[in-house]
CSV table of C-alpha atoms and ligand atoms in Angstrom, one decimal:
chain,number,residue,atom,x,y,z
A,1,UNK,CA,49.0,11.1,34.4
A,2,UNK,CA,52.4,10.0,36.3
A,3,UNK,CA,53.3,9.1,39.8
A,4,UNK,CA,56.1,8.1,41.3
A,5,UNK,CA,56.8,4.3,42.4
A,6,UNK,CA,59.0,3.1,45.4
A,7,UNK,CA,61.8,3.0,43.6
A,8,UNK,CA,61.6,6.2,42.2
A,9,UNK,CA,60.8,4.6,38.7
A,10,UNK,CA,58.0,6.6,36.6
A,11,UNK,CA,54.4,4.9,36.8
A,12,UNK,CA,52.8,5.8,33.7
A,13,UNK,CA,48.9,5.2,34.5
A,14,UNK,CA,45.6,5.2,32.3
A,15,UNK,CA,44.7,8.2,30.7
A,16,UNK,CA,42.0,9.9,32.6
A,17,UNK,CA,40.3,12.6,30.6
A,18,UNK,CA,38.3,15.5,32.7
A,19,UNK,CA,35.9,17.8,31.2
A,20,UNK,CA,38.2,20.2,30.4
A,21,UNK,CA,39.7,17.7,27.9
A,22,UNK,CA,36.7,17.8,26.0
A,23,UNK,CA,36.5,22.0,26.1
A,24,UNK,CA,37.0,23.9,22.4
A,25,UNK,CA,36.7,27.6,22.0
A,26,UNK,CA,34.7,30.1,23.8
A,27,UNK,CA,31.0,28.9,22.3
A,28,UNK,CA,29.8,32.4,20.6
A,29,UNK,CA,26.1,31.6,20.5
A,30,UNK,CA,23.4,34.3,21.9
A,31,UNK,CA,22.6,34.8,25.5
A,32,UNK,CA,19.6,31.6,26.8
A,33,UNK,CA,20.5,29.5,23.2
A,34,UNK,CA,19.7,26.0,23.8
A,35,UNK,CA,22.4,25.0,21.4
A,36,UNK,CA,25.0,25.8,25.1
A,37,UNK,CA,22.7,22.9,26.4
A,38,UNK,CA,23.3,20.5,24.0
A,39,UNK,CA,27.5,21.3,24.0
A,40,UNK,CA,27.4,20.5,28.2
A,41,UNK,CA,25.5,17.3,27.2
A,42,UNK,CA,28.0,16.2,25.1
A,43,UNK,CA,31.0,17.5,26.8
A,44,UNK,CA,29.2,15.1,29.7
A,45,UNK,CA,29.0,11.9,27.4
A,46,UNK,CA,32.8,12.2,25.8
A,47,UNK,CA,34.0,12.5,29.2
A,48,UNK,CA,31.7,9.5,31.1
A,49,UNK,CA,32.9,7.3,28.0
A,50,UNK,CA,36.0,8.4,28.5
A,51,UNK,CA,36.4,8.8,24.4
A,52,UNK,CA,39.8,9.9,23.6
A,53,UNK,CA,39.8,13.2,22.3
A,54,UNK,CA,42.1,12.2,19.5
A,55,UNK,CA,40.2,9.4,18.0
A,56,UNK,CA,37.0,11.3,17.7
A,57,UNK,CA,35.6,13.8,15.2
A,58,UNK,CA,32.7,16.5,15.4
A,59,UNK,CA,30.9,17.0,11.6
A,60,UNK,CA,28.5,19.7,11.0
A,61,UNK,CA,27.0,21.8,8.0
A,62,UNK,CA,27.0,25.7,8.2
A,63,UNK,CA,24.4,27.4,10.8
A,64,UNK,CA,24.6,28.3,14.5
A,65,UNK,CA,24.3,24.9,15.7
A,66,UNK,CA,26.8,24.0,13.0
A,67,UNK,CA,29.2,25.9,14.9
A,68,UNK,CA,29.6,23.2,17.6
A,69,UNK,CA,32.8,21.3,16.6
A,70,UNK,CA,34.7,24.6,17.3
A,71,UNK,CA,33.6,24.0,20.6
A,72,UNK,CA,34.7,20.9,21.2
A,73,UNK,CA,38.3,19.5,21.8
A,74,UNK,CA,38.3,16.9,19.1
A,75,UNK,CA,39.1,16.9,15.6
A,76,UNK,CA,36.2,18.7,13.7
A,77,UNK,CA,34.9,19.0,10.4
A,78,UNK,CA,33.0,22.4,9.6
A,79,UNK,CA,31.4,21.6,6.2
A,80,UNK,CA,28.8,22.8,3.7
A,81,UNK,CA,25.7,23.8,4.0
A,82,UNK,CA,23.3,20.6,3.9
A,83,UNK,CA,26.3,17.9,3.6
A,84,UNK,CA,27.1,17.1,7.3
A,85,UNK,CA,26.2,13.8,6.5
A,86,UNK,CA,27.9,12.7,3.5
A,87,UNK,CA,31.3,14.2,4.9
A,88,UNK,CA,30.5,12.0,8.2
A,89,UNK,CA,30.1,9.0,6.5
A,90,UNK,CA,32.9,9.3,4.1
A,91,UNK,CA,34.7,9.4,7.1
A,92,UNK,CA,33.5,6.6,8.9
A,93,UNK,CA,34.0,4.8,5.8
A,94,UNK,CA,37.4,5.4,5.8
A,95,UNK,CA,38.2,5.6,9.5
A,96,UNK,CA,35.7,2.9,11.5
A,97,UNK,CA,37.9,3.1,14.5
A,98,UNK,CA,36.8,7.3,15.1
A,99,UNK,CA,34.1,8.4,17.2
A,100,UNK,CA,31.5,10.0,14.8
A,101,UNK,CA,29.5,13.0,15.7
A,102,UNK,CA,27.4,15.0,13.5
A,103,UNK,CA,26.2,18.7,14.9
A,104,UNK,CA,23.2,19.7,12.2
A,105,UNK,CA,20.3,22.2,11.8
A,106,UNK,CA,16.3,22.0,10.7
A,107,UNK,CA,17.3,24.1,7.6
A,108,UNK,CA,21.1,22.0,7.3
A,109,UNK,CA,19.3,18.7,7.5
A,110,UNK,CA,15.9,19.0,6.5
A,111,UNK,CA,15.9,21.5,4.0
A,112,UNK,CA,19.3,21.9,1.7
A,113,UNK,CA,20.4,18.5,3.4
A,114,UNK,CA,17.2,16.2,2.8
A,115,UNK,CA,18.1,14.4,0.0
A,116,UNK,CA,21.7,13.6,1.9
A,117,UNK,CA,19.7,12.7,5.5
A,118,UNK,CA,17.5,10.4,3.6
A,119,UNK,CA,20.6,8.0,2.8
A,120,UNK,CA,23.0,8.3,5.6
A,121,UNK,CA,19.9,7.2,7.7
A,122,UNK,CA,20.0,3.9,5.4
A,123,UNK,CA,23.5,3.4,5.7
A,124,UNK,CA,23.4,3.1,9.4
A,125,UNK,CA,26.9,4.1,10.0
A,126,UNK,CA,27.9,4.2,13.4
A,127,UNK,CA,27.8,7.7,14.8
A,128,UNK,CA,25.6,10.3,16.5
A,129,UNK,CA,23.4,12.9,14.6
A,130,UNK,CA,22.3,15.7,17.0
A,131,UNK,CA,19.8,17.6,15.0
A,132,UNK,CA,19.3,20.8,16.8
A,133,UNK,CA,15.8,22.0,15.6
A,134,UNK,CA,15.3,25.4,16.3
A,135,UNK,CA,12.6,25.8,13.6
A,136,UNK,CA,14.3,28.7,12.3
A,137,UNK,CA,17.3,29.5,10.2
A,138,UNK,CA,19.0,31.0,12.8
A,139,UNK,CA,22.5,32.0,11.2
A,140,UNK,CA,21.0,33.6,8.9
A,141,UNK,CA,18.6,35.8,10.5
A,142,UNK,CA,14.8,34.3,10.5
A,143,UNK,CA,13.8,32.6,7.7
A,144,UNK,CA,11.2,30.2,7.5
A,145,UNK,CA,12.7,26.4,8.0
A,146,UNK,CA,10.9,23.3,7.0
A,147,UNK,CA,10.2,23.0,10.9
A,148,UNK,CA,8.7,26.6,11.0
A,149,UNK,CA,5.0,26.3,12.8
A,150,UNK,CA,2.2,27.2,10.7
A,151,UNK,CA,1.6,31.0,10.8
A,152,UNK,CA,4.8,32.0,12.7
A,153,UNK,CA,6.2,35.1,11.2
A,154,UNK,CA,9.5,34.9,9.7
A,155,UNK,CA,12.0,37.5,7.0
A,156,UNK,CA,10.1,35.1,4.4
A,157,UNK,CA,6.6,35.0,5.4
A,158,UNK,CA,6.2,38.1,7.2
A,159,UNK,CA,2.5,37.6,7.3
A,160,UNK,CA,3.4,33.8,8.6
A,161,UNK,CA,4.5,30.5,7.4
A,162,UNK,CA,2.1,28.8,5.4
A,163,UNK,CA,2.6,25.4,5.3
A,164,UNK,CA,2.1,23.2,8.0
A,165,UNK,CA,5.9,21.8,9.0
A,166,UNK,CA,7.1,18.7,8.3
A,167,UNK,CA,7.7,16.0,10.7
A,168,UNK,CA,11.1,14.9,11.2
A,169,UNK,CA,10.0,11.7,13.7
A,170,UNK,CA,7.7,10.5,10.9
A,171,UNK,CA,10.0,10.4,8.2
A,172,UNK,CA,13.2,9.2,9.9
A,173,UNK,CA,11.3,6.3,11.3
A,174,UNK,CA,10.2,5.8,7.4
A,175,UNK,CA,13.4,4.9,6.4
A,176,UNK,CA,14.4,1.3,5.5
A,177,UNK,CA,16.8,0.4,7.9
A,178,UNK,CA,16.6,2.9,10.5
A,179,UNK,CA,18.2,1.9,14.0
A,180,UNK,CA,18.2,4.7,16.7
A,181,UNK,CA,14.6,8.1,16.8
A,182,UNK,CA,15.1,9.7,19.9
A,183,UNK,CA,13.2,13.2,20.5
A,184,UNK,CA,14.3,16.0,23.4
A,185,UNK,CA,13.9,19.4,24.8
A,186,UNK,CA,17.6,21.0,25.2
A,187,UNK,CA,16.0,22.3,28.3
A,188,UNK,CA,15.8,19.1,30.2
A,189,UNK,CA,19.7,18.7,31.0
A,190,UNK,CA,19.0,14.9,32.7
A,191,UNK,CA,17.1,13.8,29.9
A,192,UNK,CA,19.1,15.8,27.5
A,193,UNK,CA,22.5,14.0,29.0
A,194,UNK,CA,20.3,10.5,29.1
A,195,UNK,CA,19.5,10.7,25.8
A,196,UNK,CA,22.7,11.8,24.3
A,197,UNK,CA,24.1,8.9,26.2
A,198,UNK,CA,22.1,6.2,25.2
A,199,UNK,CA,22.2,7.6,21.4
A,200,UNK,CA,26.4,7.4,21.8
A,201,UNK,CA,26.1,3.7,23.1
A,202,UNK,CA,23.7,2.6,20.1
A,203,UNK,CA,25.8,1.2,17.1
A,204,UNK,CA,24.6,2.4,14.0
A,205,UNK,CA,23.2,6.0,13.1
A,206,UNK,CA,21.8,7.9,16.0
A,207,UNK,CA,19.1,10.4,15.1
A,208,UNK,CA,18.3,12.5,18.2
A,209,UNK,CA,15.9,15.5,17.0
A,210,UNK,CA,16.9,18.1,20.4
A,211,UNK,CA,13.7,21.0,20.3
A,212,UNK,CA,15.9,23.9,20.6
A,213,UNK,CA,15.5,27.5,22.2
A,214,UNK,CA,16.8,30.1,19.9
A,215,UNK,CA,15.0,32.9,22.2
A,216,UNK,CA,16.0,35.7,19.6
A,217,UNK,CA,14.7,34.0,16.1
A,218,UNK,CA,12.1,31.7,17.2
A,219,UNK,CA,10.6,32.3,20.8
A,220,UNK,CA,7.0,30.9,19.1
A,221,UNK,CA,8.3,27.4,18.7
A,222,UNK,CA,9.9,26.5,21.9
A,223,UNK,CA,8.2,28.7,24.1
A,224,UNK,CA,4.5,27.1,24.3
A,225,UNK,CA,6.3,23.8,25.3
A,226,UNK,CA,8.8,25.3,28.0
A,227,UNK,CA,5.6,26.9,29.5
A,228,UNK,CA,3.6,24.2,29.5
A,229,UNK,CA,5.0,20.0,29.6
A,230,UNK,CA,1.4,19.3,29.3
A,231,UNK,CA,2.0,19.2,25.6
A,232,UNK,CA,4.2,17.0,25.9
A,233,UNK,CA,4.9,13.1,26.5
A,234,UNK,CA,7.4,11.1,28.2
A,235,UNK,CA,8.3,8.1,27.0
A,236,UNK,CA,9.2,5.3,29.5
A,237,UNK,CA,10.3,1.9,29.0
A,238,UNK,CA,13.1,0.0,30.7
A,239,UNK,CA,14.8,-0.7,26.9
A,240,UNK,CA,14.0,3.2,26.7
A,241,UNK,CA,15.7,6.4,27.9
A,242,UNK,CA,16.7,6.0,31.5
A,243,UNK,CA,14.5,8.5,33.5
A,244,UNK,CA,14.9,9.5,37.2
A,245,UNK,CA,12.3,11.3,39.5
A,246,UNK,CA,13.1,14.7,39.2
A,247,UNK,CA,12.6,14.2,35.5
A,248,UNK,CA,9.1,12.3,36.3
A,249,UNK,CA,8.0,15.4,38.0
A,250,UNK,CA,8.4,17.9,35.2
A,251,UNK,CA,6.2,15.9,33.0
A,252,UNK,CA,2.7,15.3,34.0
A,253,UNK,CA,2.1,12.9,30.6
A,254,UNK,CA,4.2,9.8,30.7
A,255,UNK,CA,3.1,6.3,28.8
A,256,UNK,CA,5.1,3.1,28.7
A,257,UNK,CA,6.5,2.6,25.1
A,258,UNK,CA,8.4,-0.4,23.9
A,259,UNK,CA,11.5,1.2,21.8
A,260,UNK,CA,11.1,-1.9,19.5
A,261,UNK,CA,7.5,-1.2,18.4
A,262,UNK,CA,8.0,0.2,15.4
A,263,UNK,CA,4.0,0.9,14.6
A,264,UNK,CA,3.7,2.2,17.9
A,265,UNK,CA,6.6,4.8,17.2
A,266,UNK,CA,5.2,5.6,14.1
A,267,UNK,CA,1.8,6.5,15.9
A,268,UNK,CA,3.3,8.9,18.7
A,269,UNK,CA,5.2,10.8,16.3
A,270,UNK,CA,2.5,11.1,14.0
A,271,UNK,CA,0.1,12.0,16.9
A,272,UNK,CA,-0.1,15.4,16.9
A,273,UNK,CA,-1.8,15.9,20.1
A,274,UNK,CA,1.2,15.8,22.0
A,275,UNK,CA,4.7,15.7,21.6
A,276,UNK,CA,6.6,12.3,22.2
A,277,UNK,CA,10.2,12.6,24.3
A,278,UNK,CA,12.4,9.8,24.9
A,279,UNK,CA,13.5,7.0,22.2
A,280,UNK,CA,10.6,5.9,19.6
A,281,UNK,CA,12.6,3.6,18.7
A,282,UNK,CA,15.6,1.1,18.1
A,283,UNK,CA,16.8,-1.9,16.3
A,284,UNK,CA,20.2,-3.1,17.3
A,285,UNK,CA,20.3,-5.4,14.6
A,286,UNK,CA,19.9,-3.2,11.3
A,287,UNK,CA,22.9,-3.2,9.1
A,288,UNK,CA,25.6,-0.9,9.8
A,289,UNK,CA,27.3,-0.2,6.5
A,290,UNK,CA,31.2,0.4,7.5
A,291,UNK,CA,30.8,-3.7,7.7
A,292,UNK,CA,31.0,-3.5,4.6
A,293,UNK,CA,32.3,-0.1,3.3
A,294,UNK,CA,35.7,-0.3,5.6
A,295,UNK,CA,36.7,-4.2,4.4
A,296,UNK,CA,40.0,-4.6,3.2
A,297,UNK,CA,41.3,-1.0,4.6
A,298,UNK,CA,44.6,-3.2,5.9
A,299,UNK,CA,45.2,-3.7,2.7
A,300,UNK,CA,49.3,-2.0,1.5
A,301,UNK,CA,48.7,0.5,-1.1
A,302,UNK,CA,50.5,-2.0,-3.5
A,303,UNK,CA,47.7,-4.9,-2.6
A,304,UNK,CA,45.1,-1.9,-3.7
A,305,UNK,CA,46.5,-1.3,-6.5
A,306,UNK,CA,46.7,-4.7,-7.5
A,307,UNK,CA,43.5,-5.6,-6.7
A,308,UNK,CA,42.4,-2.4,-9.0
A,309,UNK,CA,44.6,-3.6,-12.2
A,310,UNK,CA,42.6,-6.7,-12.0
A,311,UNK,CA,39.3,-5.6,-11.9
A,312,UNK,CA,40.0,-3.8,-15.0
A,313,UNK,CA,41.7,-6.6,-16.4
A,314,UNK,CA,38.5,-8.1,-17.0
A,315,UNK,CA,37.6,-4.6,-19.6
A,316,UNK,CA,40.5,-5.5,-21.8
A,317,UNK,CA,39.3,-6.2,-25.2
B,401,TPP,C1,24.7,26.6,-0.2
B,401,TPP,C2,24.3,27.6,0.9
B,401,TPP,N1,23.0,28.1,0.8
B,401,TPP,C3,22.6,28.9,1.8
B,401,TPP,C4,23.5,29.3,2.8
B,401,TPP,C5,23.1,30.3,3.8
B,401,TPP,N2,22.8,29.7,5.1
B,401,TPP,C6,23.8,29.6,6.1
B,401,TPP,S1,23.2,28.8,7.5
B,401,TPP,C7,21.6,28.7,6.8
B,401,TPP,C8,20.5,28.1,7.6
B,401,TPP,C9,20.9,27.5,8.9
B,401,TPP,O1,19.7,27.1,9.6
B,401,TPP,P1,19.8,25.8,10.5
B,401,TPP,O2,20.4,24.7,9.8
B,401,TPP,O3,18.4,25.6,11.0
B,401,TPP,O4,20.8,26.3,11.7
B,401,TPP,P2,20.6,27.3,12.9
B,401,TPP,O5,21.4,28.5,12.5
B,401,TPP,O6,19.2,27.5,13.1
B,401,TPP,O7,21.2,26.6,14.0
B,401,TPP,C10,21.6,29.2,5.5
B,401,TPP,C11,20.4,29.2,4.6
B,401,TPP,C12,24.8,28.7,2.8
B,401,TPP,N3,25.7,29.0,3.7
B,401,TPP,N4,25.2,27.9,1.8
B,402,MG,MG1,17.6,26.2,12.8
């Protein structure tokens, strides 16, 4: 922005990004998608932070919710399938000084992406994973995800899923070195925007598992908690997720949990009675791996290759 001094010289002031900074394409997602919720969230966040749109990055795999860095006025990465992660910390590794986001699925990150979630959650890089858990592969038309609730019908198990689902919460938190377990309905925008928030101001990885509405693939799984918060549990705690009154008031379950108790995250999300919301948990203190991964990037290209000639000096027979 410019304005005009007394002496008719140009004052150049601060940037000052709005909302509409922040805006990407039209978001193409079906009518009452929870995914919509998630995208204002963020949109929210960038601009309260007042990130510059140019030194930040949206990641994703391939699904509906993977759609989102089209939708947002950053740079943006639309990967493969199950590798949202790896392409997110390749950049980080290479790039500290960006804003990481990662936009993933239940069937991108917990199913064809497991193996990849497992060790970016170890590494610890600094950046946001938004996991929007729809319990359905939702691109693709209704299949069963690893999320999938016991005996909901899906294109693969017509007669219902089988399995019971996995948890997300328990196994995250199971992870040496894990920093930042957050859980959150998309249809909560305060919490949704508190959470999102709090998960952008944690250094090191952020995992923030958002239940999702997909209203056309997978009523079942979000359905029985938008119609009743009984089954659900709001974590409070003033290290936790910042909550006002009007969110008080939706939720009639609420306990006092200390985001640094790590047994006591372990036993909400394994509790299977009701559903925790709010941060399980968070250790500012684990180690964040671009520490170590982006040392020496000032380095010329001439010092580099330098430095590589006499490493392999020391093979020379
Ligand atoms: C290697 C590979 N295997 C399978 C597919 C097909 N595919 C595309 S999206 C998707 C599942 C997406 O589900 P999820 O991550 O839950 O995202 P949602 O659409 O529900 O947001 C699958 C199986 C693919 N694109 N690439
Ligand atoms: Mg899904």
């Amino acid at each position: 922005m410019f304005g005009l001094k007394a002496d008719w010289s140009l004052d150049v002031f601060e940037r000052y990004f709005t909302l509409g900074d922040y805006a990407g394409g039209e978001a193409r997602w079906c009518p009452g998608c929870g995914d919509f919720a998630v995208l204002n969230a963020t949109h929210r966040v960038l601009r309260d932070a007042q990130v510059e749109p140019e030194k930040s990055v949206f990641v994703s795999g391939i699904g509906c919710s993977s759609r989102m860095p089209h939708y947002v006025g950053t740079y943006g990465l639309h990967g493969l399938h199950g590798r949202a992660l790896p392409l997110a910390n390749g950049i980080k590794s290479r790039r500290p000084d960006l804003d990481v986001w990662v936009a993933t699925g239940d069937g991108d990150c917990f199913s064809i992406g497991a193996g990849p979630w497992i060790h970016a959650m170890r590494l610890n890089m600094d950046m946001v994973v938004l996991i929007f858990d729809n319990g359905i592969y939702g691109l693709t038309k209704k299949q069963t995800s690893p999320t999938t609730p016991t005996g909901m019908r899906t294109n693969t198990h017509p007669k219902g899923a089988l399995m019971p689902p996995l948890n997300p919460l328990t196994i995250t938190l199971g992870i040496t070195n894990i920093s930042f377990v957050a859980q959150v309905p998309d249809w909560n925008p305060p919490l949704l925007f508190e959470t999102i928030k709090a998960a952008h101001q944690h250094r090191g990885t952020s995992f923030v598992r958002v239940l999702q509405r997909c209203p056309v693939f997978s009523n079942e799984f979000s359905k029985p908690m938008q119609d009743n918060p009984e089954q659900m549990l709001l974590l409070t705690h003033a290290d936790g997720i910042p909550v006002d009154d009007a969110v008080k008031r939706v939720f009639p379950n609420q306990r006092e949990h200390d985001p640094s108790d790590w047994l006591g995250a372990m036993a909400l999300a394994r509790d299977t009675s009701m559903i925790p919301m709010g941060l399980l948990y968070r250790d500012p203190d684990a180690i964040v791996y671009e520490d170590f991964s982006a040392k020496g990037l000032e380095k010329t290209n001439e010092e580099k290759l330098a430095a590589i000639d006499k490493a392999l000096d020391k093979f020379a027979i």
